[in-house]
PDB file of C-alpha atoms in Angstrom:
ATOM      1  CA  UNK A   8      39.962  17.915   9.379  1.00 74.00           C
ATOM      2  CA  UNK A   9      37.186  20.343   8.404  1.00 87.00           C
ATOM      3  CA  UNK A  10      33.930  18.696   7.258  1.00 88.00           C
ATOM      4  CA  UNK A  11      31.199  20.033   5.209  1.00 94.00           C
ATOM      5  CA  UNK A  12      28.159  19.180   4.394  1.00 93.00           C
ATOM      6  CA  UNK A  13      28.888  19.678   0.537  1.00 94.00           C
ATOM      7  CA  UNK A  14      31.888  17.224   1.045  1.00 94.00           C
ATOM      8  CA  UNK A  15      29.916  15.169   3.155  1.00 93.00           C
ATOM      9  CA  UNK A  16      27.379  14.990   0.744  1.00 95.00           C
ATOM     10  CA  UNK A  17      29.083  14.259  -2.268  1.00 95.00           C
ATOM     11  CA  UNK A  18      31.017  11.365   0.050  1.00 95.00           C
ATOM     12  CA  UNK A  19      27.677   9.604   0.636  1.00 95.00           C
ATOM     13  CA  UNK A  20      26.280   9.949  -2.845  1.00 96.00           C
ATOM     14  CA  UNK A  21      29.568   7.453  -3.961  1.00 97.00           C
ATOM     15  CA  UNK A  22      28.347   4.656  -1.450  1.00 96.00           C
ATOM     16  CA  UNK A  23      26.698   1.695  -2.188  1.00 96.00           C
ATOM     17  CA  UNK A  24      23.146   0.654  -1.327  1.00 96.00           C
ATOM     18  CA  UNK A  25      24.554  -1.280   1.457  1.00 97.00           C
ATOM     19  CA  UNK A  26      26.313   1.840   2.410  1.00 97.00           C
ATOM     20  CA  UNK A  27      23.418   3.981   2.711  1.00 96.00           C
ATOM     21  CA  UNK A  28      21.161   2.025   4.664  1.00 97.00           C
ATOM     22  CA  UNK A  29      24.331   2.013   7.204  1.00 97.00           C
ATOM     23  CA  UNK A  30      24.668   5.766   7.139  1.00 96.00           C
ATOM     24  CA  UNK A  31      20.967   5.819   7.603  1.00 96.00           C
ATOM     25  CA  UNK A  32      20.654   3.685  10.371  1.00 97.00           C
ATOM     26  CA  UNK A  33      23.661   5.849  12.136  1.00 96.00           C
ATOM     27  CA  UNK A  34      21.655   8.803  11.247  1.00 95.00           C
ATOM     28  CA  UNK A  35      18.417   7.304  13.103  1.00 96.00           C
ATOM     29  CA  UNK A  36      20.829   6.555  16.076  1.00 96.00           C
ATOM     30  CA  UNK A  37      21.873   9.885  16.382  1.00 94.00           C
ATOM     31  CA  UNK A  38      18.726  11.741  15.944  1.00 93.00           C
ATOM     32  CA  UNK A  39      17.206   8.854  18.859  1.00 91.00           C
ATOM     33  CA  UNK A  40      20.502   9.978  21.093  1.00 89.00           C
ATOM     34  CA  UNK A  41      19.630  13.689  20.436  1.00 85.00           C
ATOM     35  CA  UNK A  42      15.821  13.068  21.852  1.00 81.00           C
ATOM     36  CA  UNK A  43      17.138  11.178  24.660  1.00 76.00           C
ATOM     37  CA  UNK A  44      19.788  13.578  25.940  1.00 70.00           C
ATOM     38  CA  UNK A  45      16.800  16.690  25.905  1.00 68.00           C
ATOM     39  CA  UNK A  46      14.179  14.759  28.308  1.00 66.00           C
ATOM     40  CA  UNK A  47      14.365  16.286  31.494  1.00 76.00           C
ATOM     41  CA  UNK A  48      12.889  14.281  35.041  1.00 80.00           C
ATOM     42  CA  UNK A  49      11.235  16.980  37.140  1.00 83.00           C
ATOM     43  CA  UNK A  50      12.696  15.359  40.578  1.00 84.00           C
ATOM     44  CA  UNK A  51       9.286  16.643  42.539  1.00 88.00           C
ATOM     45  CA  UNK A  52       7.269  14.280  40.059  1.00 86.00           C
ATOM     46  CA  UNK A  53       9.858  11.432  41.029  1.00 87.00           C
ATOM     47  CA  UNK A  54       9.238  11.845  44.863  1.00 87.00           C
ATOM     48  CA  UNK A  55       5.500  11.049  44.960  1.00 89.00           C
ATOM     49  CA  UNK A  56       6.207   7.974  42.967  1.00 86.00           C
ATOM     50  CA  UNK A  57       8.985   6.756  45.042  1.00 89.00           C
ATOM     51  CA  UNK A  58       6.911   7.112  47.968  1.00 89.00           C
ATOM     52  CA  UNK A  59       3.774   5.135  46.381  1.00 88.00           C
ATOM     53  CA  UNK A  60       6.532   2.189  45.329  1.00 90.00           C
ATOM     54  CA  UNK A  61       8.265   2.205  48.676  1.00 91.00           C
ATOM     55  CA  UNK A  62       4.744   1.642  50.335  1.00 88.00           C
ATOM     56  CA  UNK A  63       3.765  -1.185  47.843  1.00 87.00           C
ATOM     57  CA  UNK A  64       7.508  -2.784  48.718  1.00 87.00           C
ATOM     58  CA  UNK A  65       6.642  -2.642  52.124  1.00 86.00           C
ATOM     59  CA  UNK A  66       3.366  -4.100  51.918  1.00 84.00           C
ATOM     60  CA  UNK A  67       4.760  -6.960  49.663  1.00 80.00           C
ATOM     61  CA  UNK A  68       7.845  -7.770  52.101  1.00 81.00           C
ATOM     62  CA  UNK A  69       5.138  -7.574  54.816  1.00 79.00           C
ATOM     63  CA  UNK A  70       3.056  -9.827  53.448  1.00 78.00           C
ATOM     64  CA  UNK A  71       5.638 -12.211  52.080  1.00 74.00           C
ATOM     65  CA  UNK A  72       7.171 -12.186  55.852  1.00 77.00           C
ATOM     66  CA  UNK A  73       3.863 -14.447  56.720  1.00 75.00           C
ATOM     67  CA  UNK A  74       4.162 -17.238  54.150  1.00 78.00           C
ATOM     68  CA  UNK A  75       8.492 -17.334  55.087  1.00 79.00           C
ATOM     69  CA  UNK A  76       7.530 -17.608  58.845  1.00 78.00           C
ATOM     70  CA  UNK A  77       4.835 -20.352  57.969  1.00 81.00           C
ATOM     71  CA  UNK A  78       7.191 -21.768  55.909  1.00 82.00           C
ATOM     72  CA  UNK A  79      10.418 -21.868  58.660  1.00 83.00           C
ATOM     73  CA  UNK A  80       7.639 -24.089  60.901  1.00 84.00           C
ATOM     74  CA  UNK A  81       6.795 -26.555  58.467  1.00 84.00           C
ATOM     75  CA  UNK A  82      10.209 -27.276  58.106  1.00 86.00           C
ATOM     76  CA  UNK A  83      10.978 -27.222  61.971  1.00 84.00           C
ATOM     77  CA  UNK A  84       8.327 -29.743  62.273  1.00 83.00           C
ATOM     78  CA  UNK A  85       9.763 -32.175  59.556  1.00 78.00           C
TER      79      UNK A  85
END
């Protein structure tokens, strides 16, 4: 089935009010799709990051490492 955008047109200007804010909404989903599919990740951007939040992981599991160990005494103790 062939669609124009004369037939489409005259299609939408039957529908309700209801109707239109529908199509309109669609319309806004498909124009947000349409942005979304065109944003490209340079991958040597991504690599600098990835490093920063593997180093900030490390450091957290590092740290946290000293409160579990303090914690696995206490509870020997008890």
């Amino acid at each position: 089935m062939l669609i124009t955008s004369e037939s489409l047109k005259q299609d939408i200007e039957k529908l309700s009010e209801e109707q239109l804010q529908r199509v309109a909404e669609f319309v806004a989903f498909l124009r947000f799709q349409a942005q979304r599919r065109h944003v490209e990740i340079d991958p040597d951007l991504l690599a600098p990051l990835a490093t920063e939040f593997a180093e900030e992981d490390r450091a957290l599991a590092e740290s946290g490492m000293d409160d579990y160990a303090e914690l696995l005494l206490k509870e020997e103790h008890q």
